[in-house]
mmCIF file of C-alpha atoms in Angstrom:
data_model
loop_
_atom_site.group_PDB
_atom_site.id
_atom_site.type_symbol
_atom_site.label_atom_id
_atom_site.label_comp_id
_atom_site.label_asym_id
_atom_site.label_seq_id
_atom_site.Cartn_x
_atom_site.Cartn_y
_atom_site.Cartn_z
ATOM 1 C CA MET A 1 -32.354 3.492 -15.761
ATOM 2 C CA GLY A 2 -28.664 2.717 -13.670
ATOM 3 C CA ASP A 3 -29.483 2.602 -9.593
ATOM 4 C CA VAL A 4 -28.081 4.282 -6.736
ATOM 5 C CA ILE A 5 -25.325 2.473 -5.186
ATOM 6 C CA THR A 6 -23.459 2.212 -1.473
ATOM 7 C CA VAL A 7 -19.628 1.818 -1.321
ATOM 8 C CA THR A 8 -17.454 2.489 1.589
ATOM 9 C CA GLY A 9 -14.463 3.464 -0.070
ATOM 10 C CA MET A 10 -10.306 5.594 -0.054
ATOM 11 C CA VAL A 11 -9.540 8.348 -2.598
ATOM 12 C CA ILE A 12 -6.693 6.969 -3.880
ATOM 13 C CA SER A 13 -5.793 9.642 -7.474
ATOM 14 C CA SER A 14 -8.428 12.403 -7.882
ATOM 15 C CA MET A 15 -7.288 14.680 -11.884
ATOM 16 C CA PRO A 16 -9.369 17.275 -13.759
ATOM 17 C CA VAL A 17 -11.045 16.906 -15.651
ATOM 18 C CA ASN A 18 -13.506 19.697 -18.498
ATOM 19 C CA ASP A 19 -13.826 22.584 -16.548
ATOM 20 C CA TYR A 20 -15.373 22.053 -13.088
ATOM 21 C CA ASP A 21 -15.142 18.076 -12.801
ATOM 22 C CA LYS A 22 -12.607 15.583 -11.385
ATOM 23 C CA ARG A 23 -12.358 11.881 -12.611
ATOM 24 C CA VAL A 24 -11.729 9.760 -9.299
ATOM 25 C CA VAL A 25 -10.084 6.311 -8.224
ATOM 26 C CA LEU A 26 -12.068 5.163 -5.388
ATOM 27 C CA LEU A 27 -10.242 2.085 -3.914
ATOM 28 C CA THR A 28 -14.012 0.049 -2.077
ATOM 29 C CA LYS A 29 -14.309 -2.693 -0.214
ATOM 30 C CA GLU A 30 -17.736 -4.068 -2.329
ATOM 31 C CA ARG A 31 -16.629 -3.064 -6.240
ATOM 32 C CA GLY A 32 -12.360 -2.742 -5.639
ATOM 33 C CA LYS A 33 -10.872 -0.163 -7.983
ATOM 34 C CA ILE A 34 -13.280 1.987 -10.143
ATOM 35 C CA SER A 35 -13.368 4.980 -11.821
ATOM 36 C CA ALA A 36 -15.383 7.706 -10.164
ATOM 37 C CA PHE A 37 -16.476 11.221 -12.219
ATOM 38 C CA ALA A 38 -17.697 14.470 -9.267
ATOM 39 C CA LYS A 39 -19.243 16.246 -11.423
ATOM 40 C CA GLY A 40 -18.964 19.976 -10.401
ATOM 41 C CA ALA A 41 -16.089 19.496 -8.104
ATOM 42 C CA ARG A 42 -13.637 21.897 -8.976
ATOM 43 C CA ARG A 43 -16.277 24.454 -9.222
ATOM 44 C CA MET A 44 -16.342 26.455 -5.113
ATOM 45 C CA ASN A 45 -19.094 25.688 -2.383
ATOM 46 C CA SER A 46 -19.105 22.694 -4.408
ATOM 47 C CA PRO A 47 -21.072 20.005 -2.480
ATOM 48 C CA LEU A 48 -17.770 17.121 -3.499
ATOM 49 C CA MET A 49 -15.359 19.262 -3.301
ATOM 50 C CA GLY A 50 -14.243 18.211 -0.162
ATOM 51 C CA CYS A 51 -15.015 14.286 -1.244
ATOM 52 C CA SER A 52 -12.813 14.308 -4.552
ATOM 53 C CA ASN A 53 -9.369 14.663 -3.509
ATOM 54 C CA PRO A 54 -6.980 12.122 -2.289
ATOM 55 C CA PHE A 55 -6.899 10.687 0.709
ATOM 56 C CA CYS A 56 -10.862 11.286 1.682
ATOM 57 C CA PHE A 57 -12.269 8.418 3.445
ATOM 58 C CA GLY A 58 -16.187 6.837 3.991
ATOM 59 C CA THR A 59 -18.808 5.715 2.317
ATOM 60 C CA PHE A 60 -19.375 7.293 -1.049
ATOM 61 C CA LYS A 61 -23.272 7.394 -2.841
ATOM 62 C CA LEU A 62 -22.480 6.178 -6.656
ATOM 63 C CA TYR A 63 -25.126 6.420 -9.206
ATOM 64 C CA GLU A 64 -24.128 3.316 -11.890
ATOM 65 C CA GLY A 65 -24.128 4.589 -15.230
ATOM 66 C CA ARG A 66 -24.119 1.445 -17.850
ATOM 67 C CA THR A 67 -20.696 3.359 -18.563
ATOM 68 C CA SER A 68 -18.993 5.100 -15.612
ATOM 69 C CA TYR A 69 -20.069 5.964 -12.299
ATOM 70 C CA ASN A 70 -20.818 9.396 -10.459
ATOM 71 C CA ILE A 71 -20.269 10.446 -7.190
ATOM 72 C CA GLN A 72 -24.008 11.889 -5.976
ATOM 73 C CA GLY A 73 -22.424 12.355 -2.244
ATOM 74 C CA ALA A 74 -20.447 10.828 0.536
ATOM 75 C CA ASP A 75 -19.960 10.988 4.147
ATOM 76 C CA ILE A 76 -16.723 10.978 4.599
ATOM 77 C CA ASP A 77 -14.565 9.330 8.055
ATOM 78 C CA HIS A 78 -11.639 10.747 8.240
ATOM 79 C CA TYR A 79 -10.319 13.411 5.499
ATOM 80 C CA PHE A 80 -6.355 12.219 7.317
ATOM 81 C CA GLN A 81 -5.490 16.058 7.319
ATOM 82 C CA GLU A 82 -2.833 14.955 9.392
ATOM 83 C CA ILE A 83 -0.387 13.852 6.201
ATOM 84 C CA SER A 84 -2.193 16.181 3.290
ATOM 85 C CA THR A 85 -0.238 18.518 6.492
ATOM 86 C CA ASP A 86 3.622 17.121 6.544
ATOM 87 C CA ILE A 87 5.563 16.804 3.555
ATOM 88 C CA ASP A 88 7.212 13.934 4.319
ATOM 89 C CA CYS A 89 4.475 11.581 4.405
ATOM 90 C CA VAL A 90 2.834 13.469 2.070
ATOM 91 C CA TYR A 91 5.062 11.520 0.607
ATOM 92 C CA TYR A 92 4.892 7.672 2.071
ATOM 93 C CA GLY A 93 0.701 8.791 1.473
ATOM 94 C CA ILE A 94 0.933 9.680 -2.217
ATOM 95 C CA TYR A 95 3.277 5.809 -2.970
ATOM 96 C CA PHE A 96 0.993 4.289 -0.334
ATOM 97 C CA MET A 97 -2.130 5.061 -2.494
ATOM 98 C CA GLU A 98 -0.224 3.920 -5.976
ATOM 99 C CA LEU A 99 1.108 1.773 -5.058
ATOM 100 C CA ALA A 100 -2.351 0.434 -3.730
ATOM 101 C CA ASP A 101 -4.126 1.433 -7.570
ATOM 102 C CA TYR A 102 -1.327 -1.371 -8.752
ATOM 103 C CA TYR A 103 -2.587 -4.250 -7.301
ATOM 104 C CA SER A 104 -6.189 -3.795 -7.395
ATOM 105 C CA TYR A 105 -8.849 -4.298 -9.509
ATOM 106 C CA GLU A 106 -12.417 -3.658 -10.911
ATOM 107 C CA ASN A 107 -15.324 -5.373 -9.779
ATOM 108 C CA ILE A 108 -12.995 -8.605 -7.237
ATOM 109 C CA ASP A 109 -13.247 -7.355 -3.505
ATOM 110 C CA ALA A 110 -11.180 -5.269 -2.443
ATOM 111 C CA SER A 111 -11.892 -4.741 1.754
ATOM 112 C CA ARG A 112 -8.787 -5.860 2.943
ATOM 113 C CA GLU A 113 -6.363 -3.994 0.725
ATOM 114 C CA LEU A 114 -8.517 -1.156 1.949
ATOM 115 C CA ASN A 115 -7.987 -1.942 5.579
ATOM 116 C CA LEU A 116 -4.154 -2.271 5.439
ATOM 117 C CA LEU A 117 -4.347 0.558 3.106
ATOM 118 C CA TYR A 118 -6.592 2.835 6.531
ATOM 119 C CA ALA A 119 -3.708 1.217 8.623
ATOM 120 C CA ALA A 120 -0.866 2.137 7.018
ATOM 121 C CA PHE A 121 -2.354 6.256 7.278
ATOM 122 C CA LYS A 122 -2.739 5.821 10.481
ATOM 123 C CA ALA A 123 0.807 4.331 11.590
ATOM 124 C CA LEU A 124 2.249 6.812 9.890
ATOM 125 C CA LYS A 125 1.713 9.914 11.933
ATOM 126 C CA LYS A 126 2.888 7.417 15.356
ATOM 127 C CA GLU A 127 6.190 9.055 17.006
ATOM 128 C CA ALA A 128 6.596 5.046 16.989
ATOM 129 C CA ILE A 129 7.082 4.291 14.652
ATOM 130 C CA PRO A 130 9.980 4.848 11.612
ATOM 131 C CA ASN A 131 7.003 5.703 8.180
ATOM 132 C CA ALA A 132 10.478 3.893 7.136
ATOM 133 C CA LEU A 133 9.302 0.898 9.011
ATOM 134 C CA VAL A 134 5.578 1.236 7.691
ATOM 135 C CA ARG A 135 5.968 1.650 3.906
ATOM 136 C CA TYR A 136 8.344 -1.621 4.759
ATOM 137 C CA VAL A 137 5.250 -2.992 6.614
ATOM 138 C CA PHE A 138 3.065 -1.706 3.468
ATOM 139 C CA GLU A 139 5.111 -2.803 1.053
ATOM 140 C CA LEU A 140 5.453 -6.784 1.794
ATOM 141 C CA LYS A 141 2.193 -7.627 3.489
ATOM 142 C CA MET A 142 0.565 -6.099 -0.010
ATOM 143 C CA MET A 143 2.952 -8.336 -1.594
ATOM 144 C CA VAL A 144 0.899 -11.613 1.011
ATOM 145 C CA LEU A 145 -2.375 -10.123 0.242
ATOM 146 C CA HIS A 146 -1.757 -11.385 -3.153
ATOM 147 C CA GLY A 147 0.524 -14.535 -2.843
ATOM 148 C CA SER A 148 3.578 -13.013 -4.045
ATOM 149 C CA TYR A 149 5.474 -13.327 -1.233
ATOM 150 C CA PRO A 150 8.483 -15.092 -0.371
ATOM 151 C CA GLN A 151 9.263 -18.292 1.698
ATOM 152 C CA CYS A 152 10.657 -16.729 5.321
ATOM 153 C CA PHE A 153 9.929 -19.574 7.674
ATOM 154 C CA GLU A 154 11.801 -22.690 5.817
ATOM 155 C CA CYS A 155 15.307 -22.471 3.860
ATOM 156 C CA GLY A 156 14.480 -22.327 0.114
ATOM 157 C CA GLY A 157 16.783 -25.566 -1.065
ATOM 158 C CA CYS A 158 16.610 -28.669 2.539
ATOM 159 C CA LYS A 159 14.308 -27.249 4.152
ATOM 160 C CA LYS A 160 14.409 -26.636 7.897
ATOM 161 C CA GLU A 161 13.546 -24.756 10.322
ATOM 162 C CA ASP A 162 16.600 -23.184 11.843
ATOM 163 C CA ASP A 163 19.886 -21.707 11.090
ATOM 164 C CA LEU A 164 18.187 -19.566 8.832
ATOM 165 C CA SER A 165 20.401 -16.367 8.010
ATOM 166 C CA TYR A 166 20.498 -15.820 4.257
ATOM 167 C CA PHE A 167 17.664 -13.734 1.637
ATOM 168 C CA SER A 168 17.611 -14.651 -1.901
ATOM 169 C CA ALA A 169 15.586 -12.147 -4.318
ATOM 170 C CA ALA A 170 15.326 -14.212 -7.329
ATOM 171 C CA LYS A 171 15.052 -17.908 -5.779
ATOM 172 C CA ALA A 172 11.826 -15.287 -3.491
ATOM 173 C CA ALA A 173 13.342 -17.176 0.810
ATOM 174 C CA VAL A 174 15.285 -17.005 2.824
ATOM 175 C CA TYR A 175 18.221 -19.446 3.150
ATOM 176 C CA CYS A 176 21.189 -21.427 5.385
ATOM 177 C CA LYS A 177 24.155 -21.549 5.043
ATOM 178 C CA SER A 178 24.191 -25.317 4.033
ATOM 179 C CA CYS A 179 22.168 -24.649 1.571
ATOM 180 C CA VAL A 180 23.184 -20.425 0.525
ATOM 181 C CA HIS A 181 25.338 -21.701 -3.052
ATOM 182 C CA ASP A 182 22.671 -22.495 -4.491
ATOM 183 C CA ALA A 183 21.023 -18.549 -4.488
ATOM 184 C CA PRO A 184 24.345 -16.738 -5.347
ATOM 185 C CA ASP A 185 22.255 -13.071 -5.079
ATOM 186 C CA ALA A 186 21.559 -13.995 -1.558
ATOM 187 C CA ILE A 187 22.022 -11.196 1.278
ATOM 188 C CA GLU A 188 22.897 -12.148 5.091
ATOM 189 C CA ILE A 189 20.148 -10.766 7.594
ATOM 190 C CA SER A 190 19.967 -10.864 10.936
ATOM 191 C CA GLN A 191 17.663 -12.628 13.144
ATOM 192 C CA SER A 192 15.866 -9.987 14.056
ATOM 193 C CA THR A 193 15.094 -9.123 10.414
ATOM 194 C CA LEU A 194 13.994 -12.648 9.666
ATOM 195 C CA TYR A 195 12.216 -12.661 12.128
ATOM 196 C CA ALA A 196 10.512 -8.311 11.472
ATOM 197 C CA LEU A 197 9.729 -10.822 7.665
ATOM 198 C CA GLN A 198 8.092 -13.136 9.688
ATOM 199 C CA TYR A 199 6.276 -10.926 11.615
ATOM 200 C CA ILE A 200 4.667 -9.179 8.631
ATOM 201 C CA ILE A 201 3.940 -12.223 6.802
ATOM 202 C CA THR A 202 1.789 -13.890 8.998
ATOM 203 C CA THR A 203 -0.001 -10.708 11.143
ATOM 204 C CA PRO A 204 -3.160 -9.493 10.831
ATOM 205 C CA ILE A 205 -3.236 -6.385 9.360
ATOM 206 C CA ALA A 206 -5.046 -4.455 12.626
ATOM 207 C CA LYS A 207 -1.664 -5.830 14.929
ATOM 208 C CA LEU A 208 1.163 -4.723 11.871
ATOM 209 C CA PHE A 209 1.857 -1.712 12.627
ATOM 210 C CA THR A 210 2.506 -2.997 16.254
ATOM 211 C CA PHE A 211 6.229 -2.642 16.889
ATOM 212 C CA THR A 212 9.639 -0.760 15.887
ATOM 213 C CA VAL A 213 12.903 -2.337 15.555
ATOM 214 C CA THR A 214 17.016 -1.093 15.152
ATOM 215 C CA GLU A 215 18.852 1.264 12.282
ATOM 216 C CA GLU A 216 20.565 -2.103 11.163
ATOM 217 C CA VAL A 217 16.982 -3.937 10.660
ATOM 218 C CA LEU A 218 15.787 -1.395 9.243
ATOM 219 C CA VAL A 219 18.050 -0.667 6.044
ATOM 220 C CA GLU A 220 18.729 -4.820 5.888
ATOM 221 C CA LEU A 221 14.340 -4.626 5.872
ATOM 222 C CA ARG A 222 14.497 -1.917 2.917
ATOM 223 C CA MET A 223 17.541 -3.332 0.591
ATOM 224 C CA VAL A 224 15.514 -6.933 0.972
ATOM 225 C CA MET A 225 12.067 -4.661 -0.300
ATOM 226 C CA GLY A 226 13.805 -3.200 -3.251
ATOM 227 C CA ARG A 227 15.585 -6.642 -4.114
ATOM 228 C CA ILE A 228 11.673 -7.872 -3.969
ATOM 229 C CA ALA A 229 10.418 -5.065 -5.747
ATOM 230 C CA LEU A 230 13.473 -5.303 -8.596
ATOM 231 C CA LEU A 231 12.186 -8.698 -10.128
ATOM 232 C CA THR A 232 8.170 -8.496 -9.302
ATOM 233 C CA MET A 233 6.678 -4.863 -10.406
ATOM 234 C CA ASP A 234 7.000 -4.768 -14.241
ATOM 235 C CA LYS A 235 7.284 -1.731 -13.981
ATOM 236 C CA LYS A 236 8.767 1.382 -11.399
ATOM 237 C CA LEU A 237 6.218 3.937 -9.466
ATOM 238 C CA LYS A 238 7.073 7.276 -9.885
ATOM 239 C CA SER A 239 5.979 8.084 -6.339
ATOM 240 C CA LEU A 240 8.565 5.461 -5.051
ATOM 241 C CA GLU A 241 10.926 7.477 -7.399
ATOM 242 C CA MET A 242 9.596 10.966 -4.850
ATOM 243 C CA LEU A 243 9.789 8.905 -2.029
ATOM 244 C CA GLU A 244 13.090 7.674 -2.666
ATOM 245 C CA LEU A 245 15.020 11.532 -3.340
ATOM 246 C CA MET A 246 12.943 12.388 -0.232
ATOM 247 C CA GLU A 247 13.996 9.929 1.399
ATOM 248 C CA LYS A 248 17.928 10.926 0.424
#
């Protein structure tokens, strides 16, 4: 016999199965990324209809069988309707969920990833923060959580901590003017962009989405994060392709 467990998490994807059921993927604090079936969720008036949709955040009661989980019920804290009714935010939200899926694993604590995803969703509706900035912050912080982020505090050559004005994705580091010849792919970045990268890397998730940047810095962050993704990810996410088309 299986047990009924309670997990805190967010539905990061959902797809129909059979005639009336759904298969959802939950990013959970306690058990990482798990798949679960919502039996009858596509029937009218099903108590599982609402809680089996993407963007739903709350606590889920799951029956743990030998080979799968089944959702028994849920207490949803946030449906994030303000995102689901804004097409631009929808594109960003879907991308954030797919990126969280890419970096998450089953039975590995995902509390930090879940907190980051939740904070990014809340930030999407802040008028003071451009959605593109929310994206770059989310991307870099997710890399930080998994230990695959660039060295942004000292030169990748001489190790000194000042005059850092170039970024190399290939070397995953910043460089000073004296050492930049060691990184042929390096691009020049402003001190404001360097500070933004350092801030994102070191700041706790709860305080991440509390700043804004100039358009110049936003453009440079886009170049930096785009180059990092090309070298560190083994595939381009479908949601990112749609998001970039929308941004254009």
